[in-house]
mmCIF file of C-alpha atoms in Angstrom:
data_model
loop_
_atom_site.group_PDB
_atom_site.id
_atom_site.type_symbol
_atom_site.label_atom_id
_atom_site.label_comp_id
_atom_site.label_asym_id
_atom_site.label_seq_id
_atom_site.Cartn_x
_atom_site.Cartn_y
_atom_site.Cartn_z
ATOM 1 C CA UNK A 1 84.789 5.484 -4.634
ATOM 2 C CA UNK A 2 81.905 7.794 -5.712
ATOM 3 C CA UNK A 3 79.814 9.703 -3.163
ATOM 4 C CA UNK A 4 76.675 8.445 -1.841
ATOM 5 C CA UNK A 5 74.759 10.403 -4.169
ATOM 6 C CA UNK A 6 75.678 8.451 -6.862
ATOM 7 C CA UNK A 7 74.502 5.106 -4.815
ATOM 8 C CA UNK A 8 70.728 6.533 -6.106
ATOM 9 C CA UNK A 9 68.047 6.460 -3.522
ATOM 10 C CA UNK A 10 68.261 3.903 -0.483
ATOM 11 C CA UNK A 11 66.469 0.547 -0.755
ATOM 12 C CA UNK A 12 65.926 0.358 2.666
ATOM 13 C CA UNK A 13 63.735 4.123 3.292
ATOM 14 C CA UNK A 14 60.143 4.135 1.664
ATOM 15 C CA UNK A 15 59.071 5.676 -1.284
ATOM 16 C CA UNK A 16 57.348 9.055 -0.962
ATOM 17 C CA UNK A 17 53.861 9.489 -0.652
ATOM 18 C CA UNK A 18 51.645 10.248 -3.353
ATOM 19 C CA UNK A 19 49.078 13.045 -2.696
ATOM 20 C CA UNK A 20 46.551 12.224 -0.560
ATOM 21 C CA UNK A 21 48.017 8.856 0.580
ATOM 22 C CA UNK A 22 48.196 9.242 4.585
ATOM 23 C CA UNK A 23 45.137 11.742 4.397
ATOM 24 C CA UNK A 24 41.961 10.504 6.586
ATOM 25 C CA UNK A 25 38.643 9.565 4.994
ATOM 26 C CA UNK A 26 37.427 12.727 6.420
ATOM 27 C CA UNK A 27 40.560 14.657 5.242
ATOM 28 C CA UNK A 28 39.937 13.780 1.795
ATOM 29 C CA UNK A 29 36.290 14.567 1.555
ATOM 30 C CA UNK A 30 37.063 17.836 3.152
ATOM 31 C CA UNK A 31 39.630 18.470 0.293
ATOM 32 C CA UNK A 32 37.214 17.105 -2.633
ATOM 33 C CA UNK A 33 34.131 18.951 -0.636
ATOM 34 C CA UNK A 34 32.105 15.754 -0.716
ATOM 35 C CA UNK A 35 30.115 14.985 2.676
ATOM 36 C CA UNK A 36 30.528 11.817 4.909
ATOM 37 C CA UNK A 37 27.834 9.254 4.039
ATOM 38 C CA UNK A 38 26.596 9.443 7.387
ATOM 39 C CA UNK A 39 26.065 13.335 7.046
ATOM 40 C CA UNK A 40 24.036 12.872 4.084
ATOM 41 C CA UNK A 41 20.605 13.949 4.945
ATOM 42 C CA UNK A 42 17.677 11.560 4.559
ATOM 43 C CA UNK A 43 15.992 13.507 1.680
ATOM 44 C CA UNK A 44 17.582 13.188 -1.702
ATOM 45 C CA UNK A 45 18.068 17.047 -2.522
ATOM 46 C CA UNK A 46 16.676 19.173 -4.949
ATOM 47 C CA UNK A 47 19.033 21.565 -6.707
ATOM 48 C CA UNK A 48 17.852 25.064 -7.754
ATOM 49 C CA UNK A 49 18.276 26.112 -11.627
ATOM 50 C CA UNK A 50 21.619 28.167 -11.624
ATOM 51 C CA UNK A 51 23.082 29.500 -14.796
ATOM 52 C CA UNK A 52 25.729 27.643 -16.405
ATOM 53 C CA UNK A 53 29.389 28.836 -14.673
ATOM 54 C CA UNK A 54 27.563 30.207 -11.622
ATOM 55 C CA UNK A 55 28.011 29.041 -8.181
ATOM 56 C CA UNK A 56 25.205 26.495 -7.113
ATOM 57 C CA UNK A 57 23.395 27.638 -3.904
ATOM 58 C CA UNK A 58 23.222 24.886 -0.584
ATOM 59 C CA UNK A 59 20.783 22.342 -1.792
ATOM 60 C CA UNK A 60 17.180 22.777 -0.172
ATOM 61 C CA UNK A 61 15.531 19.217 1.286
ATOM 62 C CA UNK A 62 13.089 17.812 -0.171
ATOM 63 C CA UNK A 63 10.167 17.859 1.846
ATOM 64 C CA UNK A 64 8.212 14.725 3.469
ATOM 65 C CA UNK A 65 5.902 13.071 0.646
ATOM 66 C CA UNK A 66 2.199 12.875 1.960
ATOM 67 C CA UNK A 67 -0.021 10.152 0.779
ATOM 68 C CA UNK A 68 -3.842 11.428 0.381
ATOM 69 C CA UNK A 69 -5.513 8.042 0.042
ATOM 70 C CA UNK A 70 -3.367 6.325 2.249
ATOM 71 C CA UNK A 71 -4.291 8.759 5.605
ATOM 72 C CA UNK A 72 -8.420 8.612 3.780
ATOM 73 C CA UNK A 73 -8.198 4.956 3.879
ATOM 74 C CA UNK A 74 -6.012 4.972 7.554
ATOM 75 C CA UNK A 75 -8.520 7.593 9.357
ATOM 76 C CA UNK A 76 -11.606 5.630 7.758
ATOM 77 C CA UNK A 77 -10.266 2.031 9.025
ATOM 78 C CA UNK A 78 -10.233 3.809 12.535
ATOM 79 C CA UNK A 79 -13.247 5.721 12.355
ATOM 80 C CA UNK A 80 -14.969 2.178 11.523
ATOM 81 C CA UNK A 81 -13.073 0.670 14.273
ATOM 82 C CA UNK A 82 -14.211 3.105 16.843
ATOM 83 C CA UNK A 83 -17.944 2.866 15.934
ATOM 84 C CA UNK A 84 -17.647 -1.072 16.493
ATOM 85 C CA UNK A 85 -15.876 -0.930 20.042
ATOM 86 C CA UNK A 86 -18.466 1.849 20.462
ATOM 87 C CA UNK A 87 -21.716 -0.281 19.784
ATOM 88 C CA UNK A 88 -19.909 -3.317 20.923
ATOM 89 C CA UNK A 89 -19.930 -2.227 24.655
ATOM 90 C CA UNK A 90 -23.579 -2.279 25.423
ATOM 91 C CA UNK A 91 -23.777 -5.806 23.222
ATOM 92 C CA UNK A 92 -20.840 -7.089 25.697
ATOM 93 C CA UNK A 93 -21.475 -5.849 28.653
ATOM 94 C CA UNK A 94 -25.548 -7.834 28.808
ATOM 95 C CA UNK A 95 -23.529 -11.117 28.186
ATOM 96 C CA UNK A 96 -26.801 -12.984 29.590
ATOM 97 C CA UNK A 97 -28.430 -11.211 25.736
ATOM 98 C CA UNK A 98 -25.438 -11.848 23.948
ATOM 99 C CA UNK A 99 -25.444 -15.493 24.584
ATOM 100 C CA UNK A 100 -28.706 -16.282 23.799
ATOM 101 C CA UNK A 101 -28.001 -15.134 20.670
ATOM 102 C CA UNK A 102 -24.844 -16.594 20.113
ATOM 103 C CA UNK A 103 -26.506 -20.442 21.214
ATOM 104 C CA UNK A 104 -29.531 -19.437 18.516
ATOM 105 C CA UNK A 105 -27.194 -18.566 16.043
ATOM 106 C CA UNK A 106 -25.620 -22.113 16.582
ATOM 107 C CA UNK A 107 -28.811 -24.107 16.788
ATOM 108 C CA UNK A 108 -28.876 -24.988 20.056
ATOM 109 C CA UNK A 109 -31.860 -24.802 22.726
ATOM 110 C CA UNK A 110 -29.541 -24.469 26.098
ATOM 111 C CA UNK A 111 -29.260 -21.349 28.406
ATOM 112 C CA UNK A 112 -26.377 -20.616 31.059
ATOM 113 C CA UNK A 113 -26.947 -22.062 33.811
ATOM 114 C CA UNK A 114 -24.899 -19.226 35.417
ATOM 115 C CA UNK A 115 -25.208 -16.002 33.074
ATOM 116 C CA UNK A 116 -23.177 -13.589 35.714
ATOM 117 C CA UNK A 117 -20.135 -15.441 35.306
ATOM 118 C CA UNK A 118 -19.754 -14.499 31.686
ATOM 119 C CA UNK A 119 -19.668 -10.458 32.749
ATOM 120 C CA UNK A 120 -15.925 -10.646 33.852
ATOM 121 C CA UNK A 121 -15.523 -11.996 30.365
ATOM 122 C CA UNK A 122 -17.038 -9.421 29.023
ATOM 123 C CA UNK A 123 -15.467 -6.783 30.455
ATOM 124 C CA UNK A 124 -12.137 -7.848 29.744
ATOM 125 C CA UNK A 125 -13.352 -8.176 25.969
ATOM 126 C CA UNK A 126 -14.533 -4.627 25.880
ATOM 127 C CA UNK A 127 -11.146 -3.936 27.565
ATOM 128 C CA UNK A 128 -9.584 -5.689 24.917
ATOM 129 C CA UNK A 129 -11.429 -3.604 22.549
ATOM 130 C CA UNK A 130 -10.878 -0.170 23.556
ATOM 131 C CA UNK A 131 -7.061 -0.481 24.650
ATOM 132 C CA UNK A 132 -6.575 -2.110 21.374
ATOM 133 C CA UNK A 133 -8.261 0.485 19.466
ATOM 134 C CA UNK A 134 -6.207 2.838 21.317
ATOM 135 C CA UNK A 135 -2.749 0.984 20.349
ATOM 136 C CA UNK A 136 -4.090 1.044 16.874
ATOM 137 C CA UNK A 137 -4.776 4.111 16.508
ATOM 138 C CA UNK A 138 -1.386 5.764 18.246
ATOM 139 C CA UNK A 139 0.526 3.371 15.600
ATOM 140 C CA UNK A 140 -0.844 4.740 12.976
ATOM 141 C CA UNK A 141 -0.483 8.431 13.390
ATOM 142 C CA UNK A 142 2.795 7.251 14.444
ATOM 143 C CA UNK A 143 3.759 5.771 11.310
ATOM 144 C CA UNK A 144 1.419 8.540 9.268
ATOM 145 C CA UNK A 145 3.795 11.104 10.330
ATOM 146 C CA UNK A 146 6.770 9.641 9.711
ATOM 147 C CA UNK A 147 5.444 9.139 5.628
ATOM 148 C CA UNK A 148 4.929 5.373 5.784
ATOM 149 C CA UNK A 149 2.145 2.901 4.413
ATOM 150 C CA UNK A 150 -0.158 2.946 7.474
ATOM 151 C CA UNK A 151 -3.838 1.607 6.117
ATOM 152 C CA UNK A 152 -2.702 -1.850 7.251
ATOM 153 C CA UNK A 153 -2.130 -1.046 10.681
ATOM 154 C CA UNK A 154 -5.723 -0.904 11.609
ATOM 155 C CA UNK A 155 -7.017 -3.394 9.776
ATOM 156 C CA UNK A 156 -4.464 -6.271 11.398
ATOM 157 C CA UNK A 157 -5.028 -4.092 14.600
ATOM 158 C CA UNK A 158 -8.941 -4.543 14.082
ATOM 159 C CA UNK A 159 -8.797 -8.316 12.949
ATOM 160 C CA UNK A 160 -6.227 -9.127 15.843
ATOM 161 C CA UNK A 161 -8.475 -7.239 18.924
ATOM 162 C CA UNK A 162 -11.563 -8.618 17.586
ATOM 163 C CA UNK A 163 -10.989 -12.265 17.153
ATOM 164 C CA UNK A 164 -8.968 -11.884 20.870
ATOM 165 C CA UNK A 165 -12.061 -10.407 22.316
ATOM 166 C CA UNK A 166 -14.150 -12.458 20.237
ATOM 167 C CA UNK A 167 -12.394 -15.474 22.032
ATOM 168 C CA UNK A 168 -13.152 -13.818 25.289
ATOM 169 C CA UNK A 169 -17.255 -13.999 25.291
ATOM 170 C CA UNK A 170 -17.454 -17.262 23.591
ATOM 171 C CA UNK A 171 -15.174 -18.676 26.809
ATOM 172 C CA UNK A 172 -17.897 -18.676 29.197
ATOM 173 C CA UNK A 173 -19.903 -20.732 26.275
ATOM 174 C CA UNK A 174 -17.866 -23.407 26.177
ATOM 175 C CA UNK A 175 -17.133 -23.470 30.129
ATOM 176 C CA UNK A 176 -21.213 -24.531 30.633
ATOM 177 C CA UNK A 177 -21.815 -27.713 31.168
ATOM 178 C CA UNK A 178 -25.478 -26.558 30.041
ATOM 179 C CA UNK A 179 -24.062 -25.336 26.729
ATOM 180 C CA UNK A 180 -22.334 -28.581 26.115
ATOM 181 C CA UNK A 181 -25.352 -30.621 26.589
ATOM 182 C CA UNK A 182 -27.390 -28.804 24.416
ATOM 183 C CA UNK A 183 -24.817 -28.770 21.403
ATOM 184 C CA UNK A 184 -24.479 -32.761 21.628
ATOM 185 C CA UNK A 185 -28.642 -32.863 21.820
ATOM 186 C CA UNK A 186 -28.551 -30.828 18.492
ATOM 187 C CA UNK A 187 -26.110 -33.326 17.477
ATOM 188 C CA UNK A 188 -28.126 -36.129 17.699
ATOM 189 C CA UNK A 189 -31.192 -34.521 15.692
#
């Protein structure tokens, strides 16, 4: 009988490892000096010019990209904004003016026939206004500093508060009985 070296390896025990087989994720990247995706930083970097054969330095970050025209066009939506929620609160605020307006820019020969109960309307409107501005306006410095798109933000903030506070004077309106008979005797002319 020969020895048990001659048998050749054992079927039974595993074959041995090739390099790098049981090494972690980690392990290897460590080995191959490649960083973890999730260590990557956000900024793609830049690579200094190094001579050919030299050691590369540690790559500097690119830095934040600013957008000129989108902060002219994102301060210029808000200074437009503020000016209308600025000349808007006197206009609000004398509802018993503001609706005679509103029911001659309709047609319609009516008054209120109670004009103080449109001011609590009116003051939530101009509330409306100014905390809305206000939301609008943190949002996008918010999103200016963090190198996004922002000139939409205050134009959907400025069409959104204004048709909501819009909706608010024109309530009382359509809450008066006067109001109602007047538009359905302009109807009949």
């Amino acid at each position: 009988m020969s020895g048990a070296a001659d048998a050749g390896p054992d079927p039974r025990s595993r074959p041995r490892p090739q390099y790098g087989e049981y090494a972690t994720p980690e392990e290897q990247r460590a080995r191959i000096q490649e960083p973890a995706p999730w260590h990557v930083p956000p900024a793609a970097p830049v690579m200094t010019d190094a001579p050919a054969g030299s050691i590369p330095s540690a790559p500097v970050v690119a830095e934040k990209r600013h957008r000129p025209v989108d902060r002219i066009i994102t301060f210029a939506l808000l200074a437009y904004g503020l000016v209308n929620v600025i000349t808007s609160i006197p206009a609000f605020l004398d509802y018993g003016t503001y609706a005679e307006t509103m029911l001659g820019l309709m047609g319609v020969d009516a008054e209120l026939s109670d004009p103080a109960a449109g001011r609590p309307w009116a003051v939530a409107a101009v509330l409306v206004l100014a905390i809305g501005w206000c939301l609008t306006a943190a949002l996008s410095v918010w999103s200016m500093r963090r190198s996004r798109i922002s000139w939409w933000i205050p134009l959907v903030g400025g069409i959104v508060f204004s048709l909501t506070a819009g909706l608010l004077m024109v309530a009382p309106l359509m809450n008066d009985p006067a109001v109602w008979q007047g538009l359905l005797d302009s109807a009949r002319l």
